[in-house]
PDB file of C-alpha atoms in Angstrom:
ATOM      1  CA  GLY A   1     104.344  73.737  26.543  1.00 47.00           C
ATOM      2  CA  LEU A   2     100.654  73.598  27.384  1.00 48.00           C
ATOM      3  CA  LEU A   3     101.345  72.233  30.828  1.00 51.00           C
ATOM      4  CA  ILE A   4     103.662  75.088  31.679  1.00 54.00           C
ATOM      5  CA  LEU A   5     100.983  77.480  30.407  1.00 51.00           C
ATOM      6  CA  ILE A   6      98.374  75.835  32.576  1.00 52.00           C
ATOM      7  CA  LEU A   7     100.636  76.110  35.569  1.00 50.00           C
ATOM      8  CA  MET A   8     101.574  79.628  34.881  1.00 53.00           C
ATOM      9  CA  LEU A   9      97.774  80.413  34.674  1.00 53.00           C
ATOM     10  CA  ILE A  10      97.133  78.767  37.938  1.00 54.00           C
ATOM     11  CA  PHE A  11      99.849  80.443  39.495  1.00 49.00           C
ATOM     12  CA  LEU A  12      98.541  83.911  38.332  1.00 49.00           C
ATOM     13  CA  ILE A  13      95.023  83.195  39.312  1.00 52.00           C
ATOM     14  CA  SER A  14      95.991  81.957  42.763  1.00 55.00           C
ATOM     15  CA  ASN A  15      98.156  85.066  43.207  1.00 52.00           C
ATOM     16  CA  LYS A  16      95.246  87.301  42.161  1.00 52.00           C
ATOM     17  CA  ILE A  17      92.941  85.488  44.484  1.00 52.00           C
ATOM     18  CA  THR A  18      95.545  85.666  47.364  1.00 56.00           C
ATOM     19  CA  SER A  19      96.134  89.451  46.693  1.00 57.00           C
ATOM     20  CA  ASN A  20      92.363  90.048  46.843  1.00 58.00           C
ATOM     21  CA  ILE A  21      92.018  87.984  50.073  1.00 58.00           C
ATOM     22  CA  THR A  22      94.882  89.893  51.600  1.00 65.00           C
ATOM     23  CA  LEU A  23      93.367  93.307  50.628  1.00 60.00           C
ATOM     24  CA  ALA A  24      90.088  92.504  51.845  1.00 57.00           C
ATOM     25  CA  ILE A  25      91.487  91.205  55.214  1.00 62.00           C
ATOM     26  CA  ASN A  26      93.467  94.314  55.557  1.00 65.00           C
ATOM     27  CA  THR A  27      90.678  96.645  54.634  1.00 64.00           C
ATOM     28  CA  LEU A  28      88.321  94.854  57.064  1.00 62.00           C
ATOM     29  CA  SER A  29      91.177  94.878  59.886  1.00 64.00           C
ATOM     30  CA  ASN A  30      91.754  98.554  59.460  1.00 68.00           C
ATOM     31  CA  GLY A  31      88.141  99.446  59.517  1.00 65.00           C
ATOM     32  CA  LEU A  32      87.405  97.168  62.711  1.00 62.00           C
ATOM     33  CA  ASN A  33      90.522  98.947  64.409  1.00 67.00           C
ATOM     34  CA  ASP A  34      88.811 102.375  63.755  1.00 69.00           C
ATOM     35  CA  PHE A  35      85.652 101.244  65.160  1.00 64.00           C
ATOM     36  CA  PHE A  36      87.322  99.803  68.250  1.00 62.00           C
ATOM     37  CA  SER A  37      89.362 102.918  68.759  1.00 67.00           C
ATOM     38  CA  PHE A  38      86.201 104.937  68.705  1.00 64.00           C
ATOM     39  CA  LEU A  39      84.596 102.554  71.473  1.00 64.00           C
ATOM     40  CA  SER A  40      87.682 103.078  73.623  1.00 67.00           C
ATOM     41  CA  SER A  41      88.416 106.898  73.188  1.00 64.00           C
ATOM     42  CA  GLU A  42      85.616 108.467  71.005  1.00 57.00           C
ATOM     43  CA  LEU A  43      88.223 110.501  69.207  1.00 56.00           C
ATOM     44  CA  LYS A  44      86.183 110.276  65.846  1.00 65.00           C
ATOM     45  CA  LYS A  45      83.210 108.738  64.616  1.00 69.00           C
ATOM     46  CA  PRO A  46      84.371 105.723  62.435  1.00 68.00           C
ATOM     47  CA  THR A  47      83.755 105.864  58.631  1.00 71.00           C
ATOM     48  CA  PRO A  48      82.363 102.957  56.707  1.00 70.00           C
ATOM     49  CA  ILE A  49      84.867 100.384  55.282  1.00 66.00           C
ATOM     50  CA  GLU A  50      85.449 100.856  51.848  1.00 71.00           C
ATOM     51  CA  TYR A  51      85.948  98.080  49.582  1.00 63.00           C
ATOM     52  CA  ALA A  52      85.573  98.278  45.769  1.00 66.00           C
ATOM     53  CA  ASP A  53      84.691  94.903  44.657  1.00 66.00           C
ATOM     54  CA  ASN A  54      81.162  93.301  44.594  1.00 70.00           C
ATOM     55  CA  ASP A  55      82.425  89.715  45.612  1.00 66.00           C
ATOM     56  CA  GLU A  56      81.827  87.586  48.735  1.00 68.00           C
ATOM     57  CA  PHE A  57      84.251  89.905  50.646  1.00 69.00           C
ATOM     58  CA  GLY A  58      82.418  92.920  49.431  1.00 71.00           C
ATOM     59  CA  LYS A  59      78.917  91.502  50.798  1.00 72.00           C
ATOM     60  CA  MET A  60      80.575  90.496  54.250  1.00 72.00           C
ATOM     61  CA  ILE A  61      82.028  93.963  54.539  1.00 69.00           C
ATOM     62  CA  ASP A  62      78.467  95.477  53.779  1.00 77.00           C
ATOM     63  CA  ILE A  63      77.211  93.496  56.660  1.00 76.00           C
ATOM     64  CA  VAL A  64      80.079  94.634  58.950  1.00 73.00           C
ATOM     65  CA  ASN A  65      79.406  98.130  57.945  1.00 73.00           C
ATOM     66  CA  LYS A  66      75.794  97.964  58.780  1.00 79.00           C
ATOM     67  CA  ASN A  67      76.613  96.302  62.192  1.00 75.00           C
ATOM     68  CA  ILE A  68      79.124  99.019  62.973  1.00 72.00           C
ATOM     69  CA  SER A  69      76.820 101.683  62.041  1.00 77.00           C
ATOM     70  CA  VAL A  70      74.150 100.434  64.575  1.00 75.00           C
ATOM     71  CA  SER A  71      76.864  99.798  67.209  1.00 75.00           C
ATOM     72  CA  THR A  72      77.966 103.410  66.840  1.00 75.00           C
ATOM     73  CA  LYS A  73      74.682 104.837  67.122  1.00 77.00           C
ATOM     74  CA  LEU A  74      73.912 102.658  70.298  1.00 75.00           C
ATOM     75  CA  HIS A  75      77.283 103.495  71.782  1.00 71.00           C
ATOM     76  CA  THR A  76      76.751 107.243  71.126  1.00 75.00           C
ATOM     77  CA  GLU A  77      73.364 107.309  72.847  1.00 75.00           C
ATOM     78  CA  LEU A  78      74.581 105.201  75.728  1.00 74.00           C
ATOM     79  CA  ASN A  79      77.425 107.655  76.298  1.00 73.00           C
ATOM     80  CA  HIS A  80      74.889 110.566  76.236  1.00 75.00           C
ATOM     81  CA  LEU A  81      72.745 108.785  78.781  1.00 76.00           C
ATOM     82  CA  LEU A  82      75.864 107.957  81.056  1.00 74.00           C
ATOM     83  CA  SER A  83      76.933 111.584  80.764  1.00 77.00           C
ATOM     84  CA  ALA A  84      73.556 112.739  81.797  1.00 78.00           C
ATOM     85  CA  VAL A  85      73.843 110.229  84.761  1.00 76.00           C
ATOM     86  CA  ASP A  86      77.090 111.525  85.717  1.00 84.00           C
ATOM     87  CA  LYS A  87      75.782 115.211  85.956  1.00 86.00           C
ATOM     88  CA  HIS A  88      72.541 114.613  87.716  1.00 85.00           C
ATOM     89  CA  ILE A  89      72.914 111.454  89.754  1.00 89.00           C
ATOM     90  CA  ILE A  90      75.049 111.369  92.965  1.00 93.00           C
ATOM     91  CA  LEU A  91      77.179 108.259  92.585  1.00 94.00           C
ATOM     92  CA  SER A  92      80.141 106.962  94.287  1.00 95.00           C
ATOM     93  CA  LYS A  93      82.322 103.686  94.500  1.00 96.00           C
ATOM     94  CA  THR A  94      84.680 102.341  96.864  1.00 97.00           C
ATOM     95  CA  THR A  95      87.078  99.641  97.680  1.00 96.00           C
ATOM     96  CA  PRO A  96      86.040  97.025 100.309  1.00 95.00           C
ATOM     97  CA  GLU A  97      87.852  99.176 102.901  1.00 95.00           C
ATOM     98  CA  GLY A  98      85.559 102.119 102.066  1.00 94.00           C
ATOM     99  CA  ILE A  99      88.268 104.132  99.954  1.00 96.00           C
ATOM    100  CA  ILE A 100      86.620 106.326  97.233  1.00 97.00           C
ATOM    101  CA  ILE A 101      87.673 105.051  93.620  1.00 96.00           C
ATOM    102  CA  TYR A 102      85.004 106.871  91.624  1.00 95.00           C
ATOM    103  CA  VAL A 103      82.485 109.845  92.124  1.00 95.00           C
ATOM    104  CA  SER A 104      80.058 111.321  89.669  1.00 94.00           C
ATOM    105  CA  GLU A 105      79.998 114.986  88.667  1.00 93.00           C
ATOM    106  CA  ALA A 106      76.811 115.561  90.855  1.00 94.00           C
ATOM    107  CA  PHE A 107      78.708 114.043  93.780  1.00 96.00           C
ATOM    108  CA  VAL A 108      81.541 116.635  93.288  1.00 96.00           C
ATOM    109  CA  ASN A 109      79.190 119.371  92.732  1.00 95.00           C
ATOM    110  CA  ILE A 110      77.000 118.818  96.054  1.00 95.00           C
ATOM    111  CA  SER A 111      79.891 117.834  98.234  1.00 96.00           C
ATOM    112  CA  GLY A 112      82.002 120.981  97.317  1.00 96.00           C
ATOM    113  CA  TYR A 113      85.015 118.754  96.931  1.00 96.00           C
ATOM    114  CA  SER A 114      87.063 118.191  93.663  1.00 96.00           C
ATOM    115  CA  LYS A 115      87.492 114.855  92.222  1.00 94.00           C
ATOM    116  CA  GLU A 116      90.987 114.886  93.091  1.00 95.00           C
ATOM    117  CA  GLU A 117      90.374 115.665  96.589  1.00 96.00           C
ATOM    118  CA  LEU A 118      87.865 112.777  96.853  1.00 96.00           C
ATOM    119  CA  ILE A 119      89.708 109.817  94.939  1.00 96.00           C
ATOM    120  CA  GLY A 120      91.693 108.086  97.397  1.00 96.00           C
ATOM    121  CA  GLN A 121      89.884 109.206 100.535  1.00 96.00           C
ATOM    122  CA  PRO A 122      87.885 107.238 103.006  1.00 95.00           C
ATOM    123  CA  HIS A 123      84.130 107.764 102.264  1.00 94.00           C
ATOM    124  CA  ASN A 124      83.584 109.088 105.632  1.00 92.00           C
ATOM    125  CA  ILE A 125      85.104 112.410 104.552  1.00 95.00           C
ATOM    126  CA  VAL A 126      81.606 113.250 103.744  1.00 95.00           C
ATOM    127  CA  ARG A 127      80.215 111.801 107.055  1.00 94.00           C
ATOM    128  CA  HIS A 128      78.359 114.324 109.269  1.00 94.00           C
ATOM    129  CA  PRO A 129      79.146 114.614 112.873  1.00 93.00           C
ATOM    130  CA  ASP A 130      75.340 114.135 113.556  1.00 92.00           C
ATOM    131  CA  THR A 131      75.524 110.627 112.226  1.00 89.00           C
ATOM    132  CA  SER A 132      75.723 108.493 115.265  1.00 90.00           C
ATOM    133  CA  CYS A 133      78.488 105.648 115.663  1.00 89.00           C
ATOM    134  CA  GLU A 134      75.489 103.005 116.113  1.00 92.00           C
ATOM    135  CA  ARG A 135      73.879 103.913 112.704  1.00 91.00           C
ATOM    136  CA  PHE A 136      77.335 103.895 111.102  1.00 90.00           C
ATOM    137  CA  LYS A 137      78.074 100.540 112.497  1.00 92.00           C
ATOM    138  CA  GLU A 138      74.706  99.312 111.485  1.00 94.00           C
ATOM    139  CA  LEU A 139      75.152 100.430 107.914  1.00 94.00           C
ATOM    140  CA  TRP A 140      78.561  98.802 107.658  1.00 93.00           C
ATOM    141  CA  HIS A 141      77.453  95.428 109.199  1.00 95.00           C
ATOM    142  CA  THR A 142      74.484  95.397 106.439  1.00 96.00           C
ATOM    143  CA  ILE A 143      76.786  95.844 103.534  1.00 96.00           C
ATOM    144  CA  GLN A 144      79.486  93.588 104.816  1.00 95.00           C
ATOM    145  CA  SER A 145      76.935  90.922 105.187  1.00 95.00           C
ATOM    146  CA  LYS A 146      76.371  91.345 101.431  1.00 95.00           C
ATOM    147  CA  GLN A 147      72.969  92.974 101.906  1.00 96.00           C
ATOM    148  CA  ILE A 148      71.740  96.301 100.389  1.00 96.00           C
ATOM    149  CA  TRP A 149      71.475  99.264 102.977  1.00 96.00           C
ATOM    150  CA  LYS A 150      68.780 102.091 102.454  1.00 95.00           C
ATOM    151  CA  GLY A 151      68.260 105.256 104.353  1.00 94.00           C
ATOM    152  CA  GLU A 152      68.394 108.822 104.944  1.00 93.00           C
ATOM    153  CA  VAL A 153      71.777 110.150 105.578  1.00 93.00           C
ATOM    154  CA  LYS A 154      72.963 113.656 106.478  1.00 94.00           C
ATOM    155  CA  ASN A 155      76.181 114.381 104.613  1.00 95.00           C
ATOM    156  CA  LEU A 156      79.087 116.966 105.362  1.00 95.00           C
ATOM    157  CA  LYS A 157      80.069 119.523 102.704  1.00 96.00           C
ATOM    158  CA  LYS A 158      83.621 120.735 102.312  1.00 96.00           C
ATOM    159  CA  ASP A 159      82.534 124.233 103.531  1.00 95.00           C
ATOM    160  CA  GLY A 160      81.034 122.796 106.710  1.00 94.00           C
ATOM    161  CA  GLY A 161      77.569 122.835 105.467  1.00 95.00           C
ATOM    162  CA  PHE A 162      75.433 119.803 104.941  1.00 94.00           C
ATOM    163  CA  TYR A 163      72.724 118.057 102.694  1.00 94.00           C
ATOM    164  CA  TRP A 164      70.475 115.179 103.146  1.00 95.00           C
ATOM    165  CA  ALA A 165      70.438 112.178 100.731  1.00 94.00           C
ATOM    166  CA  ASP A 166      68.136 109.322 100.343  1.00 94.00           C
ATOM    167  CA  THR A 167      70.954 106.553 100.005  1.00 95.00           C
ATOM    168  CA  ILE A 168      71.139 103.002  98.672  1.00 95.00           C
ATOM    169  CA  ILE A 169      74.473 101.336  99.100  1.00 96.00           C
ATOM    170  CA  SER A 170      75.231  98.018  97.370  1.00 96.00           C
ATOM    171  CA  PRO A 171      77.982  95.536  97.741  1.00 96.00           C
ATOM    172  CA  GLU A 172      79.599  94.558  94.556  1.00 95.00           C
ATOM    173  CA  LEU A 173      80.469  90.861  94.258  1.00 94.00           C
ATOM    174  CA  ASP A 174      82.785  88.730  92.011  1.00 92.00           C
ATOM    175  CA  GLU A 175      82.231  85.404  90.465  1.00 91.00           C
ATOM    176  CA  GLU A 176      83.062  83.581  93.676  1.00 92.00           C
ATOM    177  CA  GLY A 177      80.541  85.780  95.607  1.00 92.00           C
ATOM    178  CA  GLU A 178      83.479  87.866  97.362  1.00 95.00           C
ATOM    179  CA  ILE A 179      82.811  91.671  97.921  1.00 96.00           C
ATOM    180  CA  THR A 180      85.078  93.757  95.641  1.00 96.00           C
ATOM    181  CA  GLY A 181      83.778  97.083  96.541  1.00 96.00           C
ATOM    182  CA  TYR A 182      80.642  99.163  97.373  1.00 97.00           C
ATOM    183  CA  SER A 183      78.470 101.445  95.055  1.00 96.00           C
ATOM    184  CA  ALA A 184      76.265 104.086  96.596  1.00 95.00           C
ATOM    185  CA  ILE A 185      73.678 106.018  94.659  1.00 94.00           C
ATOM    186  CA  LYS A 186      72.077 109.009  96.450  1.00 94.00           C
ATOM    187  CA  HIS A 187      69.109 111.373  95.968  1.00 91.00           C
ATOM    188  CA  ASP A 188      69.206 114.747  97.284  1.00 93.00           C
ATOM    189  CA  ILE A 189      66.296 115.396  99.753  1.00 92.00           C
ATOM    190  CA  THR A 190      67.570 118.492 101.447  1.00 89.00           C
ATOM    191  CA  TYR A 191      64.609 120.538 100.458  1.00 84.00           C
ATOM    192  CA  LYS A 192      62.263 117.688 101.755  1.00 82.00           C
ATOM    193  CA  LYS A 193      63.911 117.406 105.049  1.00 80.00           C
ATOM    194  CA  GLU A 194      63.675 121.282 105.384  1.00 79.00           C
ATOM    195  CA  VAL A 195      59.888 121.159 104.534  1.00 79.00           C
ATOM    196  CA  GLU A 196      59.476 118.510 107.165  1.00 76.00           C
ATOM    197  CA  ASN A 197      61.372 120.455 109.724  1.00 73.00           C
ATOM    198  CA  GLN A 198      59.298 123.389 109.164  1.00 77.00           C
ATOM    199  CA  LYS A 199      56.134 121.336 109.384  1.00 75.00           C
ATOM    200  CA  LYS A 200      57.207 119.983 112.596  1.00 74.00           C
ATOM    201  CA  GLU A 201      57.984 123.597 113.873  1.00 77.00           C
ATOM    202  CA  ILE A 202      54.512 124.745 112.580  1.00 78.00           C
ATOM    203  CA  GLU A 203      53.072 121.772 114.508  1.00 75.00           C
ATOM    204  CA  LYS A 204      54.856 122.801 117.690  1.00 78.00           C
ATOM    205  CA  GLN A 205      53.995 126.393 117.470  1.00 78.00           C
ATOM    206  CA  ASN A 206      50.325 125.407 116.918  1.00 74.00           C
ATOM    207  CA  LYS A 207      50.397 123.244 120.075  1.00 78.00           C
ATOM    208  CA  ILE A 208      51.832 126.095 122.003  1.00 77.00           C
ATOM    209  CA  ILE A 209      49.100 128.420 120.669  1.00 74.00           C
ATOM    210  CA  MET A 210      46.350 125.722 121.456  1.00 76.00           C
ATOM    211  CA  THR A 211      47.700 125.410 125.103  1.00 75.00           C
ATOM    212  CA  GLN A 212      47.740 129.043 125.594  1.00 71.00           C
ATOM    213  CA  ALA A 213      44.187 129.480 124.118  1.00 67.00           C
ATOM    214  CA  LYS A 214      42.921 126.655 126.463  1.00 72.00           C
ATOM    215  CA  VAL A 215      44.523 128.333 129.496  1.00 69.00           C
ATOM    216  CA  ALA A 216      42.861 131.692 128.495  1.00 68.00           C
ATOM    217  CA  ALA A 217      39.716 130.028 127.965  1.00 66.00           C
ATOM    218  CA  VAL A 218      39.795 128.271 131.513  1.00 66.00           C
ATOM    219  CA  GLY A 219      40.907 131.519 133.164  1.00 66.00           C
ATOM    220  CA  GLU A 220      38.024 133.297 131.510  1.00 68.00           C
ATOM    221  CA  MET A 221      35.628 130.710 132.784  1.00 69.00           C
ATOM    222  CA  ILE A 222      37.016 130.880 136.265  1.00 68.00           C
ATOM    223  CA  GLY A 223      36.637 134.720 136.099  1.00 63.00           C
ATOM    224  CA  ASN A 224      32.801 134.362 134.955  1.00 63.00           C
ATOM    225  CA  ILE A 225      32.441 131.899 137.876  1.00 63.00           C
ATOM    226  CA  ALA A 226      33.947 134.236 140.259  1.00 59.00           C
ATOM    227  CA  HIS A 227      31.834 137.110 139.081  1.00 58.00           C
ATOM    228  CA  GLN A 228      28.568 135.167 139.177  1.00 59.00           C
ATOM    229  CA  TRP A 229      29.332 134.205 142.885  1.00 54.00           C
ATOM    230  CA  ARG A 230      30.302 137.823 143.977  1.00 57.00           C
ATOM    231  CA  GLN A 231      26.699 139.247 143.266  1.00 56.00           C
ATOM    232  CA  PRO A 232      24.925 136.794 145.749  1.00 58.00           C
ATOM    233  CA  LEU A 233      27.701 137.238 148.189  1.00 51.00           C
ATOM    234  CA  SER A 234      27.255 141.065 147.915  1.00 57.00           C
ATOM    235  CA  GLY A 235      23.496 140.798 148.618  1.00 55.00           C
ATOM    236  CA  ILE A 236      24.171 138.532 151.562  1.00 52.00           C
ATOM    237  CA  THR A 237      26.721 140.827 152.941  1.00 56.00           C
ATOM    238  CA  ALA A 238      24.290 143.719 152.550  1.00 52.00           C
ATOM    239  CA  GLY A 239      21.480 141.891 154.324  1.00 54.00           C
ATOM    240  CA  ILE A 240      23.759 140.946 157.127  1.00 50.00           C
ATOM    241  CA  ALA A 241      24.654 144.459 157.570  1.00 51.00           C
ATOM    242  CA  ASN A 242      20.971 145.725 157.722  1.00 52.00           C
ATOM    243  CA  ILE A 243      20.135 143.264 160.320  1.00 50.00           C
ATOM    244  CA  GLN A 244      23.061 144.185 162.492  1.00 52.00           C
ATOM    245  CA  LEU A 245      21.908 147.787 162.109  1.00 47.00           C
ATOM    246  CA  SER A 246      18.238 146.986 163.056  1.00 51.00           C
ATOM    247  CA  ALA A 247      19.328 145.004 166.278  1.00 49.00           C
ATOM    248  CA  GLU A 248      21.448 148.008 167.402  1.00 50.00           C
ATOM    249  CA  LEU A 249      18.435 150.380 166.939  1.00 50.00           C
TER     250      LEU A 249
END
């Protein structure tokens, strides 16, 4: 009878332990699923995992809760940063063939195209006719050689307008070093180019004005010289006339 009692006690204890372990595992699993759902979709902020018992599982879940809290905060801050980048930085990604697979909101805004109009199109949809074939070939040769290309590029807008961008294009490589695509980051420098063009125009006008001033100064100098020569010549002419008059008398 005592043996049966001991066996029953062992069974109850083991059953209780198994039940507690199962509850702890299910609680932890559900909490982690909520956290991973938050990371993938951000539908809602994950709530702390609730576990009533202050046993070893409770201590472990407390540690997990702290890590989830820190990770949630970092994830939220990172998403805010990425959102700011998307709004203000002109970004695009393409396949190795140059087909657009991603554009930032800033790219959409400055180009005048919608994302739907850009995705799936060759990146030269924004290539301005002023960009020479030689420059375009040089760009492609550089990035296809797995090198980074940098330069100022004139881009075409949907409405036929244009914008200038300081551009960096980088090849993206896989573990074997093969090109999987290209990413481009641009900074709008249209205003800078306008200022530079205005400066060149002002310098051109200044050169014209300086040339005209020099011509006027030379003309004035020649006029003065001619005037100074006319006075002696007038005296000589009058003297000759007087000599001729005296000879006739």
